[in-house]
Amino acid sequence: MSWLLQWVLPNEVNQIDDIHRTDIEQSIQQLERFVLEHSNKIKKVFLWVCLHRPFSIRQQMEFEERWEKEVRKKIQKEIEVIPIVRKKGNRLDDELIEVNREIHRICIKEPFEEMVLISKGEHSLLQKAVLIGGIKTFQERFCLMLQDETTGEFILQQFHDSPYKKSWLQLYQHLIHHYNYAGALKLMEGLEKNEKTLFIKHLLEVMLFRGNFNFEEALESFQKAKEIHTEDHFRLTETEQILQHLNGMEGEQKKELEQILELYRHIKALLLIEDYPSFLTRFYRVREAVLKYIIKYGPEEKVDMQRVSSIYQFINQVEELYEEEKINRYFGAYFYIKSSNVANALNVRNKSFIGHNRKAISKNAIFHEYYGSKNIKISQATERFLGDTRIMLRDLGGSLDDNLEAMNLYLIELIVSAAKEGAVKVD
Amino acid sequence: MMLEEEELIFIHPTMETENVPNALNVRLKGENLQQKLDDLEEYLENLAMEAKKIRIIVESQGNVLTDAAIHFCMTHFPLKTEIKMKHELWRNSDIHWQGEEVYQLVRHLIYLNKYKMAELILKNYSEDDDLFHLLQFGEQLLNGNAKFVDSNNELFYFHLLQRILKRFDHDKEELQFIQVMKGLANSKQRAFIYFLQNYCKQMYKTEELIDFIVLYYRLAEESLLYAMGWDVNDSNYYWVRRNAKQSVPFEKPISRHFYSYLKIILNKAKENPRNRFYQDLIKDFTQDWLIGLIDLRHEGISGHGFRHFSKELFEEIASGDPIEKMNELLERYGLYTKHDLFELLQKAILALARNSLMDTDGRKNFDRN
């Protein structure tokens, strides 16, 4: 087993250029020395950074890329920078839920390696969160590396038979972070039935129905949840609004835009859990949905379109409307959606077993077609894809939110707080 | 580092520091870090025998021994550990269960085809390479891939599955089925149709209805091609199967679609209205339930619409269970199989997993503060 080395920067970071701040340079020098001494054991280095304030998505991507590049030059190892935004009020539980999401991802990606956290005697909330998250998630494969202040020598502390191997709560978190609501619902069956667990169950159903685009039943389950806990309702306003839009309660145009947004929410989740067949099915659909939206809401006056059999004929029709100046908006969205990046990526679908062929779906092929390069991290590929998506959706008058992820965090918060209050028991 | 349990205990890592007033001052005697760690663990172990709670107070200047104590306490006395940082008190909480229940969940995850998630749990209980290879096989199959990475040993997954099944449950028919399924690695027609059939069944079971109907349509399309007596390769090259009992004379289809194939048969039937084979093909592949489901695929995310999907809707349109309906159709053309590659894989995985999980025991309890 090799090491997934966890290094937590002790101080908060304000801006990208902080990589040259003295305290940070010192910390990275320490890391460099450690990596040099243990080079053959280390598979990958994770650098945890606490951001003093939230960065924009673009800033954060630039931050990760630049820091990773600079640190990689020094340590000659695969490196991943994980930024966590500082929480107001320093709540360890909030920090933990977020840190756990990252550790879950690491654990899925590297199920057989050991997680080694370096303890340098510096205290920070993030260090404690990574420590606790690591102990619970990596369990027996979690190791603490302690440095003797006087001799500089390192000692590895590892325990066998972790109690968290049988942790219900850990499993629940894994399932939720994996958007596996069917699994989470099954897990809930083992819990005592009371108002709190019923509330969570209804919300899980909402998510499950959304997956099948069954929004009537999603809304029904949502109403049932609302009847139980009206006071928790403010956390769910966004979701309620989304469901109302999707059920056409705010008019047709809102419904159609929300359908596109909802597709993208699922697309994002599917990319993150690397479910490529399902991703391609939905990405294929959303291209057409955007074009239809442009045709329907682009022209000042309604235009009647001839039925066409292929997407390329359809694109030609839209092009004609632009040429004839019948559509005078959504230019960005149009050019993005007809771009060769999108078309080529979708060609992977066409040539696969879910399209018109018998071939397997390869992640590399999708990324190669979309970005023109295979050497791209999944998280960054996803972010760049979503970056493009966000710009495109803005042009249509929508914006991509993190509703599924926000719901996930809420679903975890609910069960964590219920567990603390002793309000849930295994039946 | 300080520990608080009714009384405040101050643990000094060295002999040099001054005593803290109103506290029990404990000093670690060890000369180096390892000895100090041993001292600390022994002290905590004894303390935990008497104390109801151990609250570790994290000081702002920090010390490696604090992290070490958190690691030790959270692992050995999870119910008793609390951490105090600045003004915040954090209580460890959890819900634990028994080995048998973990097995039940793994079983359910495997049943849902969530192989990655199952791997996450099983890696804590097993070091069995066979088990993890089978889990990877499952994950790969979901992407339509049956080949092992090593091109000299492309069929490794199938051989492994046969070997494991032979060990636990030697069923000749099942092993024969796996033999046929090896063709999936080379996109062989029959193996591929079986694969679609199996995959559809799984997706319907797990109510992943959008992905289900995509595959269902593909199954209808590939089965129609087979029923015509044709085959096609990945370069869209078509041919009439040599072993086909009956076949539609070859004519290049306009595109690789269900309706494109159907059109060819309709044209031939027009030319030869008395040909029974053509009539049967048309009758079989234009049944209301089938066309209804193909149209439904068209109307959802799976096709070109946003129609809401539910099992009830599917069953209403199919006037019954879509899987059973399809089975009858496939049966008529010798394409139905009662075996399921996913199920066989699940069976093998669970046989290996059960051995690993049943070794452990634990008490079911709820851990709270």
Short mmCIF file of N, CA and C in Angstrom, two decimals, chain A residues 191-261:
data_model
loop_
_atom_site.label_atom_id
_atom_site.label_comp_id
_atom_site.label_asym_id
_atom_site.label_seq_id
_atom_site.Cartn_x
_atom_site.Cartn_y
_atom_site.Cartn_z
N LEU A 191 -33.67 2.35 10.38
CA LEU A 191 -33.78 3.30 11.49
C LEU A 191 -35.18 3.31 12.08
N GLU A 192 -35.21 3.66 13.31
CA GLU A 192 -36.49 3.83 13.99
C GLU A 192 -37.34 4.86 13.24
N LYS A 193 -38.63 4.59 13.15
CA LYS A 193 -39.47 5.54 12.42
C LYS A 193 -40.00 6.60 13.37
N ASN A 194 -39.65 7.83 13.07
CA ASN A 194 -40.21 8.95 13.82
C ASN A 194 -40.28 10.15 12.88
N GLU A 195 -40.67 11.29 13.41
CA GLU A 195 -40.86 12.45 12.53
C GLU A 195 -39.59 12.84 11.78
N LYS A 196 -38.46 12.77 12.50
CA LYS A 196 -37.21 13.19 11.87
C LYS A 196 -36.82 12.26 10.72
N THR A 197 -36.93 10.97 10.97
CA THR A 197 -36.52 10.04 9.91
C THR A 197 -37.52 10.08 8.74
N LEU A 198 -38.79 10.31 9.06
CA LEU A 198 -39.79 10.39 8.00
C LEU A 198 -39.55 11.62 7.12
N PHE A 199 -39.18 12.70 7.78
CA PHE A 199 -38.87 13.95 7.06
C PHE A 199 -37.72 13.70 6.07
N ILE A 200 -36.67 13.06 6.57
CA ILE A 200 -35.51 12.77 5.72
C ILE A 200 -35.91 11.84 4.59
N LYS A 201 -36.73 10.85 4.93
CA LYS A 201 -37.17 9.88 3.92
C LYS A 201 -37.91 10.57 2.77
N HIS A 202 -38.80 11.48 3.11
CA HIS A 202 -39.54 12.18 2.05
C HIS A 202 -38.60 13.00 1.17
N LEU A 203 -37.61 13.63 1.80
CA LEU A 203 -36.67 14.43 1.00
C LEU A 203 -35.83 13.53 0.09
N LEU A 204 -35.49 12.35 0.59
CA LEU A 204 -34.74 11.41 -0.26
C LEU A 204 -35.60 10.98 -1.45
N GLU A 205 -36.89 10.80 -1.20
CA GLU A 205 -37.81 10.43 -2.29
C GLU A 205 -37.86 11.54 -3.34
N VAL A 206 -37.88 12.80 -2.85
CA VAL A 206 -37.88 13.93 -3.79
C VAL A 206 -36.72 13.77 -4.76
N MET A 207 -35.54 13.46 -4.20
CA MET A 207 -34.34 13.37 -5.03
C MET A 207 -34.42 12.18 -6.00
N LEU A 208 -34.97 11.10 -5.50
CA LEU A 208 -35.11 9.90 -6.33
C LEU A 208 -36.05 10.15 -7.52
N PHE A 209 -37.18 10.78 -7.25
CA PHE A 209 -38.14 11.09 -8.32
C PHE A 209 -37.53 12.06 -9.32
N ARG A 210 -36.77 13.01 -8.82
CA ARG A 210 -36.14 13.98 -9.72
C ARG A 210 -35.25 13.26 -10.73
N GLY A 211 -34.60 12.21 -10.27
CA GLY A 211 -33.71 11.45 -11.15
C GLY A 211 -34.42 10.89 -12.38
N ASN A 212 -35.70 10.57 -12.22
CA ASN A 212 -36.49 10.04 -13.35
C ASN A 212 -37.31 11.14 -14.02
N PHE A 213 -37.00 12.38 -13.67
CA PHE A 213 -37.74 13.52 -14.19
C PHE A 213 -39.24 13.41 -13.87
N ASN A 214 -39.51 12.77 -12.76
CA ASN A 214 -40.90 12.62 -12.35
C ASN A 214 -41.20 13.70 -11.30
N PHE A 215 -41.52 14.89 -11.81
CA PHE A 215 -41.60 16.03 -10.90
C PHE A 215 -42.92 16.15 -10.17
N GLU A 216 -43.97 15.54 -10.69
CA GLU A 216 -45.24 15.58 -9.95
C GLU A 216 -45.07 14.85 -8.62
N GLU A 217 -44.52 13.64 -8.71
CA GLU A 217 -44.36 12.87 -7.48
C GLU A 217 -43.28 13.48 -6.58
N ALA A 218 -42.28 14.10 -7.21
CA ALA A 218 -41.25 14.78 -6.41
C ALA A 218 -41.90 15.87 -5.57
N LEU A 219 -42.78 16.63 -6.20
CA LEU A 219 -43.47 17.70 -5.49
C LEU A 219 -44.37 17.15 -4.39
N GLU A 220 -45.04 16.05 -4.69
CA GLU A 220 -45.90 15.42 -3.67
C GLU A 220 -45.10 15.04 -2.43
N SER A 221 -43.94 14.39 -2.66
CA SER A 221 -43.11 14.00 -1.52
C SER A 221 -42.60 15.24 -0.78
N PHE A 222 -42.32 16.28 -1.55
CA PHE A 222 -41.86 17.51 -0.94
C PHE A 222 -42.93 18.09 0.00
N GLN A 223 -44.17 18.08 -0.50
CA GLN A 223 -45.28 18.59 0.33
C GLN A 223 -45.42 17.77 1.62
N LYS A 224 -45.24 16.47 1.49
CA LYS A 224 -45.34 15.61 2.67
C LYS A 224 -44.27 15.98 3.68
N ALA A 225 -43.07 16.24 3.18
CA ALA A 225 -41.98 16.64 4.08
C ALA A 225 -42.32 17.95 4.77
N LYS A 226 -42.87 18.87 3.97
CA LYS A 226 -43.19 20.20 4.50
C LYS A 226 -44.24 20.13 5.62
N GLU A 227 -45.15 19.17 5.47
CA GLU A 227 -46.18 19.02 6.50
C GLU A 227 -45.58 18.60 7.84
N ILE A 228 -44.48 17.90 7.78
CA ILE A 228 -43.86 17.44 9.04
C ILE A 228 -43.10 18.55 9.73
N HIS A 229 -42.26 19.25 8.97
CA HIS A 229 -41.40 20.27 9.58
C HIS A 229 -41.53 21.59 8.86
N THR A 230 -42.48 22.38 9.25
CA THR A 230 -42.63 23.66 8.56
C THR A 230 -41.45 24.58 8.89
N GLU A 231 -40.91 24.43 10.09
CA GLU A 231 -39.86 25.39 10.50
C GLU A 231 -38.53 25.19 9.76
N ASP A 232 -38.31 23.98 9.25
CA ASP A 232 -37.08 23.72 8.51
C ASP A 232 -37.18 24.19 7.06
N HIS A 233 -38.30 24.70 6.75
CA HIS A 233 -38.66 24.98 5.38
C HIS A 233 -37.73 25.96 4.67
N PHE A 234 -37.17 26.92 5.44
CA PHE A 234 -36.34 27.95 4.79
C PHE A 234 -35.13 27.35 4.08
N ARG A 235 -34.66 26.19 4.55
CA ARG A 235 -33.51 25.56 3.89
C ARG A 235 -33.91 24.98 2.52
N LEU A 236 -35.22 24.88 2.32
CA LEU A 236 -35.69 24.17 1.15
C LEU A 236 -36.36 25.07 0.11
N THR A 237 -36.27 26.38 0.36
CA THR A 237 -36.96 27.31 -0.53
C THR A 237 -36.55 27.11 -1.98
N GLU A 238 -35.24 27.01 -2.19
CA GLU A 238 -34.73 26.88 -3.55
C GLU A 238 -35.31 25.65 -4.24
N THR A 239 -35.29 24.53 -3.52
CA THR A 239 -35.81 23.29 -4.09
C THR A 239 -37.29 23.39 -4.40
N GLU A 240 -38.03 24.02 -3.51
CA GLU A 240 -39.46 24.16 -3.73
C GLU A 240 -39.73 24.97 -5.00
N GLN A 241 -38.95 26.04 -5.15
CA GLN A 241 -39.12 26.89 -6.32
C GLN A 241 -38.80 26.11 -7.61
N ILE A 242 -37.73 25.34 -7.54
CA ILE A 242 -37.35 24.53 -8.71
C ILE A 242 -38.48 23.57 -9.08
N LEU A 243 -39.02 22.91 -8.07
CA LEU A 243 -40.09 21.94 -8.33
C LEU A 243 -41.34 22.62 -8.88
N GLN A 244 -41.61 23.83 -8.38
CA GLN A 244 -42.77 24.57 -8.89
C GLN A 244 -42.57 24.93 -10.36
N HIS A 245 -41.35 25.40 -10.66
CA HIS A 245 -41.06 25.71 -12.06
C HIS A 245 -41.23 24.48 -12.93
N LEU A 246 -40.67 23.38 -12.48
CA LEU A 246 -40.68 22.16 -13.28
C LEU A 246 -42.08 21.62 -13.49
N ASN A 247 -42.98 21.94 -12.55
CA ASN A 247 -44.35 21.50 -12.70
C ASN A 247 -45.20 22.53 -13.44
N GLY A 248 -44.54 23.53 -13.99
CA GLY A 248 -45.25 24.52 -14.82
C GLY A 248 -46.10 25.49 -14.03
N MET A 249 -45.84 25.61 -12.73
CA MET A 249 -46.69 26.49 -11.93
C MET A 249 -46.36 27.96 -12.14
N GLU A 250 -45.24 28.23 -12.79
CA GLU A 250 -44.84 29.63 -13.03
C GLU A 250 -44.79 29.93 -14.52
N GLY A 251 -45.49 29.16 -15.29
CA GLY A 251 -45.55 29.44 -16.73
C GLY A 251 -44.62 28.56 -17.55
N GLU A 252 -44.87 28.59 -18.85
CA GLU A 252 -44.22 27.65 -19.75
C GLU A 252 -42.73 27.93 -19.93
N GLN A 253 -42.40 29.24 -20.11
CA GLN A 253 -41.00 29.55 -20.39
C GLN A 253 -40.12 29.19 -19.19
N LYS A 254 -40.60 29.52 -17.98
CA LYS A 254 -39.86 29.18 -16.77
C LYS A 254 -39.68 27.66 -16.68
N LYS A 255 -40.73 26.95 -17.02
CA LYS A 255 -40.68 25.49 -16.97
C LYS A 255 -39.62 24.96 -17.93
N GLU A 256 -39.63 25.49 -19.14
CA GLU A 256 -38.70 24.97 -20.14
C GLU A 256 -37.25 25.31 -19.82
N LEU A 257 -37.04 26.49 -19.25
CA LEU A 257 -35.67 26.84 -18.85
C LEU A 257 -35.22 25.97 -17.68
N GLU A 258 -36.16 25.76 -16.75
CA GLU A 258 -35.82 24.96 -15.56
C GLU A 258 -35.52 23.51 -15.95
N GLN A 259 -36.20 23.01 -16.96
CA GLN A 259 -35.92 21.65 -17.42
C GLN A 259 -34.47 21.54 -17.91
N ILE A 260 -34.03 22.59 -18.60
CA ILE A 260 -32.64 22.60 -19.08
C ILE A 260 -31.70 22.66 -17.88
N LEU A 261 -32.02 23.53 -16.92
CA LEU A 261 -31.17 23.66 -15.73
C LEU A 261 -31.12 22.34 -14.95
#
